[in-house]
CSV table of C-alpha atoms in Angstrom, one decimal:
chain,number,residue,atom,x,y,z
A,1,UNK,CA,-10.6,-209.3,-22.8
A,2,UNK,CA,-7.6,-209.1,-20.5
A,3,UNK,CA,-4.4,-211.1,-20.1
A,4,UNK,CA,-3.0,-214.4,-21.9
A,5,UNK,CA,-2.7,-215.6,-18.2
A,6,UNK,CA,-6.5,-214.1,-17.7
A,7,UNK,CA,-7.7,-216.6,-21.2
A,8,UNK,CA,-6.0,-219.3,-20.2
A,9,UNK,CA,-8.0,-220.1,-17.0
A,10,UNK,CA,-11.4,-218.9,-18.7
A,11,UNK,CA,-10.8,-221.8,-21.3
A,12,UNK,CA,-9.8,-224.3,-18.9
A,13,UNK,CA,-13.0,-222.8,-16.9
A,14,UNK,CA,-15.0,-223.6,-20.2
A,15,UNK,CA,-13.3,-226.9,-20.9
A,16,UNK,CA,-14.4,-228.1,-17.9
A,17,UNK,CA,-17.8,-226.7,-17.7
A,18,UNK,CA,-18.1,-228.3,-21.6
A,19,UNK,CA,-17.0,-231.6,-20.4
A,20,UNK,CA,-19.5,-231.9,-18.2
A,21,UNK,CA,-22.6,-230.7,-19.5
A,22,UNK,CA,-21.4,-233.4,-22.7
A,23,UNK,CA,-21.4,-236.1,-19.6
A,24,UNK,CA,-24.7,-234.6,-19.2
A,25,UNK,CA,-26.1,-235.1,-22.8
A,26,UNK,CA,-23.9,-238.6,-22.8
A,27,UNK,CA,-25.9,-239.7,-19.9
A,28,UNK,CA,-29.1,-238.6,-21.2
A,29,UNK,CA,-28.2,-239.8,-24.7
A,30,UNK,CA,-27.8,-243.4,-23.4
A,31,UNK,CA,-29.9,-243.9,-20.0
A,32,UNK,CA,-32.3,-241.1,-19.8
A,33,UNK,CA,-33.7,-241.3,-23.6
A,34,UNK,CA,-33.6,-244.9,-25.0
A,35,UNK,CA,-35.5,-243.7,-28.1
A,36,UNK,CA,-33.2,-240.9,-29.6
A,37,UNK,CA,-32.8,-242.6,-32.3
A,38,UNK,CA,-36.4,-242.9,-33.1
A,39,UNK,CA,-36.8,-239.0,-32.0
A,40,UNK,CA,-34.3,-238.1,-34.2
A,41,UNK,CA,-36.5,-240.6,-37.3
A,42,UNK,CA,-39.3,-238.7,-36.4
A,43,UNK,CA,-38.5,-235.1,-37.3
A,44,UNK,CA,-37.8,-236.2,-40.7
A,45,UNK,CA,-41.7,-237.8,-41.0
A,46,UNK,CA,-45.1,-235.5,-40.2
A,47,UNK,CA,-45.9,-235.3,-36.6
A,48,UNK,CA,-49.3,-234.3,-35.0
A,49,UNK,CA,-49.5,-231.5,-32.4
A,50,UNK,CA,-50.5,-233.1,-29.5
A,51,UNK,CA,-52.2,-230.3,-26.9
A,52,UNK,CA,-54.0,-232.6,-24.4
A,53,UNK,CA,-53.5,-236.4,-24.0
A,54,UNK,CA,-55.9,-237.8,-22.2
A,55,UNK,CA,-54.2,-240.5,-21.1
A,56,UNK,CA,-51.1,-238.9,-20.4
A,57,UNK,CA,-47.8,-241.4,-20.0
A,58,UNK,CA,-44.1,-241.1,-20.7
A,59,UNK,CA,-43.9,-242.4,-23.8
A,60,UNK,CA,-46.7,-240.6,-25.1
A,61,UNK,CA,-46.1,-237.0,-24.2
A,62,UNK,CA,-42.6,-236.8,-24.1
A,63,UNK,CA,-42.1,-234.7,-27.2
A,64,UNK,CA,-44.9,-232.5,-28.1
A,65,UNK,CA,-46.0,-229.8,-26.7
A,66,UNK,CA,-48.8,-230.3,-23.9
A,67,UNK,CA,-51.2,-227.1,-22.7
A,68,UNK,CA,-49.5,-227.4,-19.1
A,69,UNK,CA,-47.3,-229.1,-17.8
A,70,UNK,CA,-46.9,-232.0,-15.3
A,71,UNK,CA,-44.2,-230.7,-13.5
A,72,UNK,CA,-44.9,-228.8,-10.3
A,73,UNK,CA,-42.4,-225.9,-11.2
A,74,UNK,CA,-44.0,-225.4,-14.3
A,75,UNK,CA,-47.6,-225.5,-13.5
A,76,UNK,CA,-49.6,-222.1,-15.4
A,77,UNK,CA,-52.7,-220.6,-13.9
A,78,UNK,CA,-54.5,-217.9,-15.7
A,79,UNK,CA,-54.2,-215.6,-12.4
A,80,UNK,CA,-50.4,-215.4,-13.5
A,81,UNK,CA,-50.8,-215.2,-16.8
A,82,UNK,CA,-53.5,-211.8,-16.6
A,83,UNK,CA,-50.6,-209.8,-14.9
A,84,UNK,CA,-49.2,-206.5,-15.7
A,85,UNK,CA,-51.9,-204.2,-16.5
A,86,UNK,CA,-49.7,-201.7,-18.1
A,87,UNK,CA,-50.0,-201.9,-21.6
A,88,UNK,CA,-47.0,-203.3,-23.6
A,89,UNK,CA,-48.3,-203.6,-26.9
A,90,UNK,CA,-49.6,-201.3,-29.9
A,91,UNK,CA,-52.4,-202.3,-32.1
A,92,UNK,CA,-51.7,-203.7,-35.6
A,93,UNK,CA,-53.2,-203.6,-39.0
A,94,UNK,CA,-51.0,-206.5,-41.0
A,95,UNK,CA,-53.8,-208.7,-42.0
A,96,UNK,CA,-51.5,-211.7,-42.3
A,97,UNK,CA,-50.0,-211.0,-39.3
A,98,UNK,CA,-47.9,-214.0,-36.9
A,99,UNK,CA,-50.9,-213.8,-34.3
A,100,UNK,CA,-54.0,-214.1,-37.1
A,101,UNK,CA,-52.5,-217.3,-38.8
A,102,UNK,CA,-51.7,-218.8,-35.3
A,103,UNK,CA,-55.1,-217.7,-34.8
A,104,UNK,CA,-56.2,-219.4,-37.1
A,105,UNK,CA,-54.3,-223.0,-37.1
A,106,UNK,CA,-55.9,-225.5,-34.9
A,107,UNK,CA,-52.9,-226.5,-33.2
A,108,UNK,CA,-51.0,-223.1,-32.6
A,109,UNK,CA,-54.0,-221.4,-32.0
A,110,UNK,CA,-54.4,-223.2,-28.7
A,111,UNK,CA,-50.9,-222.8,-27.7
A,112,UNK,CA,-50.1,-219.2,-28.2
A,113,UNK,CA,-51.2,-216.5,-25.2
A,114,UNK,CA,-50.3,-213.2,-26.8
A,115,UNK,CA,-51.8,-211.5,-23.9
A,116,UNK,CA,-48.9,-212.6,-21.9
A,117,UNK,CA,-45.9,-209.8,-21.1
A,118,UNK,CA,-43.3,-210.5,-22.8
A,119,UNK,CA,-40.8,-208.0,-21.1
A,120,UNK,CA,-40.7,-206.4,-17.0
A,121,UNK,CA,-40.5,-203.3,-16.3
A,122,UNK,CA,-40.8,-201.1,-13.0
A,123,UNK,CA,-44.3,-201.9,-12.8
A,124,UNK,CA,-44.2,-205.4,-12.4
A,125,UNK,CA,-42.2,-205.1,-8.8
A,126,UNK,CA,-45.1,-205.3,-6.3
A,127,UNK,CA,-45.4,-206.9,-3.4
A,128,UNK,CA,-47.5,-209.7,-4.5
A,129,UNK,CA,-44.8,-210.0,-7.8
A,130,UNK,CA,-42.5,-211.0,-5.4
A,131,UNK,CA,-44.1,-213.5,-3.3
A,132,UNK,CA,-45.3,-215.7,-6.2
A,133,UNK,CA,-42.1,-215.4,-8.4
A,134,UNK,CA,-39.7,-215.7,-5.2
A,135,UNK,CA,-41.1,-219.7,-5.5
A,136,UNK,CA,-39.7,-220.4,-9.0
A,137,UNK,CA,-35.9,-220.8,-9.7
A,138,UNK,CA,-34.3,-218.8,-12.4
A,139,UNK,CA,-35.2,-217.8,-15.2
A,140,UNK,CA,-38.3,-218.8,-14.7
A,141,UNK,CA,-39.0,-216.7,-11.0
A,142,UNK,CA,-36.9,-215.1,-8.4
A,143,UNK,CA,-35.9,-218.0,-5.9
A,144,UNK,CA,-32.8,-217.3,-4.1
A,145,UNK,CA,-32.3,-213.7,-5.6
A,146,UNK,CA,-31.7,-210.5,-3.1
A,147,UNK,CA,-34.9,-208.8,-3.0
A,148,UNK,CA,-33.2,-205.4,-3.2
A,149,UNK,CA,-30.7,-206.5,-6.5
A,150,UNK,CA,-33.7,-207.0,-8.4
A,151,UNK,CA,-36.5,-204.9,-7.2
A,152,UNK,CA,-33.4,-201.8,-7.7
A,153,UNK,CA,-32.7,-203.2,-10.9
A,154,UNK,CA,-36.4,-203.1,-12.1
A,155,UNK,CA,-37.0,-199.4,-10.5
A,156,UNK,CA,-34.3,-198.1,-13.3
A,157,UNK,CA,-36.0,-199.6,-16.1
A,158,UNK,CA,-39.2,-197.2,-16.0
A,159,UNK,CA,-39.6,-195.5,-19.6
A,160,UNK,CA,-41.9,-196.4,-21.7
A,161,UNK,CA,-39.1,-198.2,-24.1
A,162,UNK,CA,-38.8,-200.3,-21.5
A,163,UNK,CA,-42.4,-201.6,-21.8
A,164,UNK,CA,-42.5,-203.0,-25.6
A,165,UNK,CA,-39.5,-204.1,-27.9
A,166,UNK,CA,-39.8,-201.7,-30.5
A,167,UNK,CA,-42.5,-198.6,-31.6
A,168,UNK,CA,-44.2,-199.3,-34.6
A,169,UNK,CA,-45.0,-196.0,-35.2
A,170,UNK,CA,-41.7,-196.1,-36.3
A,171,UNK,CA,-41.3,-198.5,-38.8
A,172,UNK,CA,-43.2,-197.7,-41.9
A,173,UNK,CA,-45.9,-200.0,-43.7
A,174,UNK,CA,-48.5,-201.8,-42.3
A,175,UNK,CA,-46.5,-205.1,-41.2
A,176,UNK,CA,-43.4,-205.2,-38.8
A,177,UNK,CA,-41.4,-208.3,-40.9
A,178,UNK,CA,-38.6,-209.4,-38.5
A,179,UNK,CA,-35.5,-211.5,-39.4
A,180,UNK,CA,-34.5,-213.8,-36.7
A,181,UNK,CA,-30.2,-214.3,-37.3
A,182,UNK,CA,-29.1,-217.5,-35.3
A,183,UNK,CA,-25.7,-218.5,-35.9
A,184,UNK,CA,-26.0,-222.2,-37.6
A,185,UNK,CA,-24.0,-223.7,-40.3
A,186,UNK,CA,-26.0,-223.7,-42.5
A,187,UNK,CA,-25.8,-219.6,-43.5
A,188,UNK,CA,-21.9,-220.3,-44.4
A,189,UNK,CA,-22.5,-219.7,-48.2
A,190,UNK,CA,-26.3,-219.4,-47.9
A,191,UNK,CA,-26.3,-215.9,-49.4
A,192,UNK,CA,-29.0,-214.9,-47.5
A,193,UNK,CA,-27.8,-210.9,-46.6
A,194,UNK,CA,-29.5,-208.8,-48.9
A,195,UNK,CA,-32.9,-210.4,-47.9
A,196,UNK,CA,-31.6,-210.6,-44.0
A,197,UNK,CA,-31.2,-206.8,-44.4
A,198,UNK,CA,-34.4,-206.0,-46.3
A,199,UNK,CA,-36.6,-207.0,-43.3
A,200,UNK,CA,-37.2,-204.1,-40.5
A,201,UNK,CA,-35.9,-205.4,-37.0
A,202,UNK,CA,-32.5,-208.1,-37.1
A,203,UNK,CA,-32.6,-209.9,-33.7
A,204,UNK,CA,-28.6,-211.3,-33.5
A,205,UNK,CA,-27.8,-213.4,-30.6
A,206,UNK,CA,-24.2,-214.6,-28.5
A,207,UNK,CA,-21.2,-214.9,-31.3
A,208,UNK,CA,-23.4,-213.0,-33.7
A,209,UNK,CA,-20.1,-212.7,-36.0
A,210,UNK,CA,-20.9,-210.2,-39.2
A,211,UNK,CA,-17.1,-208.7,-40.2
A,212,UNK,CA,-16.8,-210.9,-43.5
A,213,UNK,CA,-19.5,-212.5,-43.9
A,214,UNK,CA,-21.8,-210.0,-44.9
A,215,UNK,CA,-22.8,-211.6,-48.0
A,216,UNK,CA,-24.1,-214.9,-45.9
A,217,UNK,CA,-25.7,-212.9,-42.9
A,218,UNK,CA,-26.3,-209.1,-43.5
A,219,UNK,CA,-25.0,-206.4,-41.5
A,220,UNK,CA,-28.1,-204.9,-40.1
A,221,UNK,CA,-29.0,-205.3,-36.2
A,222,UNK,CA,-32.2,-203.8,-34.3
A,223,UNK,CA,-31.8,-206.6,-31.1
A,224,UNK,CA,-28.5,-208.8,-29.7
A,225,UNK,CA,-30.2,-211.4,-27.8
A,226,UNK,CA,-27.7,-213.0,-24.6
A,227,UNK,CA,-27.2,-213.8,-21.0
A,228,UNK,CA,-24.7,-213.0,-19.3
A,229,UNK,CA,-23.1,-216.6,-19.5
A,230,UNK,CA,-23.4,-216.6,-22.6
A,231,UNK,CA,-22.6,-213.5,-23.9
A,232,UNK,CA,-18.2,-214.1,-21.9
A,233,UNK,CA,-18.7,-217.8,-23.2
A,234,UNK,CA,-19.5,-216.4,-26.9
A,235,UNK,CA,-16.3,-213.3,-26.3
A,236,UNK,CA,-14.0,-215.8,-25.3
A,237,UNK,CA,-15.1,-219.8,-27.2
A,238,UNK,CA,-15.5,-217.5,-31.1
A,239,UNK,CA,-12.3,-214.7,-30.3
A,240,UNK,CA,-10.5,-216.9,-32.8
A,241,UNK,CA,-12.8,-216.3,-35.5
A,242,UNK,CA,-12.9,-212.4,-35.0
A,243,UNK,CA,-15.9,-211.9,-32.1
A,244,UNK,CA,-14.0,-209.9,-29.7
A,245,UNK,CA,-17.3,-207.1,-29.3
A,246,UNK,CA,-20.7,-207.5,-28.6
A,247,UNK,CA,-22.3,-205.3,-30.9
A,248,UNK,CA,-22.8,-202.1,-30.4
A,249,UNK,CA,-24.8,-199.0,-31.9
A,250,UNK,CA,-27.2,-195.8,-31.4
A,251,UNK,CA,-30.3,-197.3,-32.6
A,252,UNK,CA,-29.0,-201.4,-31.6
A,253,UNK,CA,-31.0,-202.6,-28.0
A,254,UNK,CA,-30.3,-205.3,-26.0
A,255,UNK,CA,-32.6,-208.1,-25.0
A,256,UNK,CA,-31.3,-209.6,-21.4
A,257,UNK,CA,-32.1,-213.2,-20.7
A,258,UNK,CA,-32.3,-213.0,-17.3
A,259,UNK,CA,-31.0,-216.4,-16.0
A,260,UNK,CA,-29.2,-215.7,-13.0
A,261,UNK,CA,-28.5,-213.2,-10.5
A,262,UNK,CA,-25.8,-211.5,-12.6
A,263,UNK,CA,-28.4,-211.0,-15.5
A,264,UNK,CA,-30.2,-208.2,-13.2
A,265,UNK,CA,-26.6,-207.1,-11.1
A,266,UNK,CA,-25.5,-206.1,-14.7
A,267,UNK,CA,-28.1,-204.9,-16.4
A,268,UNK,CA,-28.2,-202.4,-13.2
A,269,UNK,CA,-24.9,-201.2,-13.7
A,270,UNK,CA,-25.0,-200.9,-17.3
A,271,UNK,CA,-27.9,-198.6,-17.1
A,272,UNK,CA,-25.9,-196.5,-14.1
A,273,UNK,CA,-23.1,-196.9,-16.1
A,274,UNK,CA,-20.9,-198.1,-13.3
A,275,UNK,CA,-18.6,-201.0,-12.5
A,276,UNK,CA,-20.6,-204.3,-11.6
A,277,UNK,CA,-20.2,-203.9,-7.7
A,278,UNK,CA,-20.8,-208.1,-6.4
A,279,UNK,CA,-20.8,-210.9,-7.6
A,280,UNK,CA,-19.1,-213.0,-10.7
A,281,UNK,CA,-18.4,-210.2,-12.8
A,282,UNK,CA,-17.5,-207.7,-10.0
A,283,UNK,CA,-15.4,-205.1,-11.0
A,284,UNK,CA,-16.1,-205.4,-14.7
A,285,UNK,CA,-17.1,-202.5,-16.6
A,286,UNK,CA,-20.2,-202.6,-18.7
A,287,UNK,CA,-19.5,-200.0,-20.8
A,288,UNK,CA,-17.0,-202.2,-22.6
A,289,UNK,CA,-20.1,-204.5,-23.9
A,290,UNK,CA,-23.0,-202.3,-24.9
A,291,UNK,CA,-21.0,-198.7,-25.1
A,292,UNK,CA,-20.3,-195.4,-23.3
A,293,UNK,CA,-23.8,-194.4,-24.3
A,294,UNK,CA,-26.1,-196.7,-23.0
A,295,UNK,CA,-29.1,-195.8,-20.9
A,296,UNK,CA,-32.4,-197.8,-19.5
A,297,UNK,CA,-33.9,-197.0,-23.2
A,298,UNK,CA,-31.5,-199.2,-25.0
A,299,UNK,CA,-32.2,-202.8,-22.8
A,300,UNK,CA,-35.4,-204.8,-22.8
A,301,UNK,CA,-35.7,-207.6,-19.9
A,302,UNK,CA,-37.6,-210.7,-20.8
A,303,UNK,CA,-40.4,-211.6,-18.2
A,304,UNK,CA,-39.6,-215.0,-15.9
A,305,UNK,CA,-43.9,-215.5,-17.1
A,306,UNK,CA,-42.4,-215.3,-20.7
A,307,UNK,CA,-40.2,-217.4,-20.3
A,308,UNK,CA,-42.0,-220.3,-18.1
A,309,UNK,CA,-44.9,-219.5,-20.9
A,310,UNK,CA,-42.6,-220.2,-23.6
A,311,UNK,CA,-41.0,-223.3,-21.9
A,312,UNK,CA,-44.7,-224.7,-21.0
A,313,UNK,CA,-46.4,-224.2,-23.8
A,314,UNK,CA,-43.6,-224.5,-26.9
A,315,UNK,CA,-40.6,-225.9,-25.3
A,316,UNK,CA,-41.5,-228.2,-22.7
A,317,UNK,CA,-38.8,-230.9,-22.7
A,318,UNK,CA,-39.0,-234.6,-21.4
A,319,UNK,CA,-35.0,-233.2,-19.6
A,320,UNK,CA,-37.0,-231.8,-17.1
A,321,UNK,CA,-38.0,-235.1,-16.0
A,322,UNK,CA,-34.9,-236.3,-15.8
A,323,UNK,CA,-32.2,-235.9,-12.4
A,324,UNK,CA,-30.8,-232.7,-14.7
A,325,UNK,CA,-34.0,-230.9,-15.6
A,326,UNK,CA,-32.8,-228.3,-13.5
A,327,UNK,CA,-30.1,-227.4,-16.2
A,328,UNK,CA,-32.7,-227.5,-19.1
A,329,UNK,CA,-34.3,-224.2,-20.4
A,330,UNK,CA,-34.5,-223.4,-24.2
A,331,UNK,CA,-31.6,-222.0,-26.2
A,332,UNK,CA,-31.3,-218.1,-26.3
A,333,UNK,CA,-31.7,-218.6,-30.2
A,334,UNK,CA,-35.5,-220.0,-29.7
A,335,UNK,CA,-36.0,-217.6,-27.0
A,336,UNK,CA,-35.4,-214.5,-29.5
A,337,UNK,CA,-37.1,-216.9,-32.2
A,338,UNK,CA,-39.7,-216.7,-29.8
A,339,UNK,CA,-39.8,-213.2,-28.7
A,340,UNK,CA,-39.9,-212.2,-32.2
A,341,UNK,CA,-43.1,-214.9,-32.7
A,342,UNK,CA,-44.8,-212.6,-29.7
A,343,UNK,CA,-44.3,-208.8,-30.9
A,344,UNK,CA,-43.5,-208.8,-35.2
A,345,UNK,CA,-46.5,-209.4,-37.1
A,346,UNK,CA,-44.2,-211.7,-40.0
A,347,UNK,CA,-40.6,-213.4,-39.0
A,348,UNK,CA,-38.2,-214.7,-40.6
A,349,UNK,CA,-35.7,-217.2,-39.0
A,350,UNK,CA,-32.5,-217.7,-40.7
A,351,UNK,CA,-29.1,-220.3,-39.1
A,352,UNK,CA,-31.8,-222.2,-37.1
A,353,UNK,CA,-31.5,-226.1,-36.8
A,354,UNK,CA,-32.9,-228.1,-39.9
A,355,UNK,CA,-33.5,-231.7,-40.1
A,356,UNK,CA,-30.5,-231.8,-42.1
A,357,UNK,CA,-28.6,-230.0,-39.9
A,358,UNK,CA,-25.2,-232.6,-39.8
A,359,UNK,CA,-24.8,-231.3,-43.4
A,360,UNK,CA,-23.2,-228.4,-42.1
A,361,UNK,CA,-21.0,-226.9,-39.6
A,362,UNK,CA,-22.1,-226.8,-35.8
A,363,UNK,CA,-21.5,-222.6,-36.5
A,364,UNK,CA,-21.4,-220.4,-40.1
A,365,UNK,CA,-18.2,-218.9,-39.7
A,366,UNK,CA,-16.3,-222.2,-38.7
A,367,UNK,CA,-12.8,-222.3,-41.3
A,368,UNK,CA,-13.4,-226.1,-40.9
A,369,UNK,CA,-16.4,-228.4,-40.8
A,370,UNK,CA,-17.2,-228.8,-36.7
A,371,UNK,CA,-20.7,-231.1,-36.1
A,372,UNK,CA,-23.1,-229.2,-33.7
A,373,UNK,CA,-22.4,-230.1,-29.9
A,374,UNK,CA,-26.1,-231.7,-28.0
A,375,UNK,CA,-25.3,-229.8,-24.5
A,376,UNK,CA,-28.1,-231.6,-21.9
A,377,UNK,CA,-29.3,-228.1,-21.0
A,378,UNK,CA,-31.0,-227.7,-24.2
A,379,UNK,CA,-33.0,-229.7,-26.4
A,380,UNK,CA,-32.2,-229.1,-29.4
A,381,UNK,CA,-34.5,-231.9,-31.7
A,382,UNK,CA,-37.1,-230.8,-29.8
A,383,UNK,CA,-36.7,-226.7,-30.9
A,384,UNK,CA,-35.6,-228.5,-34.7
A,385,UNK,CA,-39.7,-230.3,-34.9
A,386,UNK,CA,-41.3,-227.1,-33.6
A,387,UNK,CA,-39.5,-224.9,-35.8
A,388,UNK,CA,-40.8,-227.0,-38.2
A,389,UNK,CA,-43.9,-227.2,-37.5
A,390,UNK,CA,-44.2,-223.5,-37.2
A,391,UNK,CA,-43.2,-222.9,-41.0
A,392,UNK,CA,-45.5,-226.0,-41.9
A,393,UNK,CA,-48.4,-223.8,-40.4
A,394,UNK,CA,-47.0,-220.7,-42.1
A,395,UNK,CA,-46.2,-218.6,-38.4
A,396,UNK,CA,-42.6,-218.3,-39.6
A,397,UNK,CA,-40.5,-218.8,-42.5
A,398,UNK,CA,-37.6,-220.9,-41.8
A,399,UNK,CA,-34.6,-221.0,-43.8
A,400,UNK,CA,-33.6,-224.1,-45.5
A,401,UNK,CA,-31.1,-225.8,-47.8
């Protein structure tokens, strides 16, 4: 992790960033959203999922999942979602899959679009795609990013392993069962480790501490999801709890969320096993994060179109309509859970926010109880309502206590 002086400097920078986000969150809670108390209360009552209000208004549509959304940067078109041509999916023989349950549901059947590309690889980098995505800011596009950086990174994602999250042939049985493990305090004392490890594939993210909590969170890990920013911040913020190294392993795969130029740059360096050549991570050595045996096959890159689709159709927050809208994106946990929902047959969610979140600490590995912190760049209340609705529809199994 570097010298003590470097650690102190990083912690000071992290504290400054946290203070800024908390101020934004406080402003949003007190000025931008005077109805936040009602929103929280509404989570305790059944809430209809409205797809297309006949007469959209700010109050009526602020907490609902709409098909499109009125904000220009988040407008979807059929043409955008028909790309790309190379197949990313293997046929499923599972009778009671996420796809079959979602399509049968009157609400979610209109929201899920399973033809949306989940991952991005070399064949996506065409002049047409560049011209289209360069008009949208990250993580939903490539606005402000270097053509050379993006192109040289994508050309390295050129194996069949980069085109799909997992090989269905390598999973026994007719249904691929996935567990997505968040870091919520609800898992402390849960004794869900055995149930989590019983799944075919297990997703973990950010400060995924396992040692000492095996009985509650299990030990199995198939995918680790992150942005470079959340990965590095986790290594700093949770070092005191024992998170000093992100998970490594021969069969472990990494899911990059391209939220900034540094994600593309770090990914390229990781594949080439070379120091980061530029940017805020210049000189950093990726092998200390991903291991010396890392190769292109170990890395997956979420498609910007997929991130936009998830945001506009599932988690289009009213935060987008505030002056701080550019800060907003779904949480890492939300993106991992929704990724699993678009690739796995059956999905269980552990350690995610529930209506009684105040009973638990922010994270399961904290010795002393700490309240969940709401930052302005995520909408945790909206995410909580979505998980509850998906659970009620039988599309996910949400662990609750």
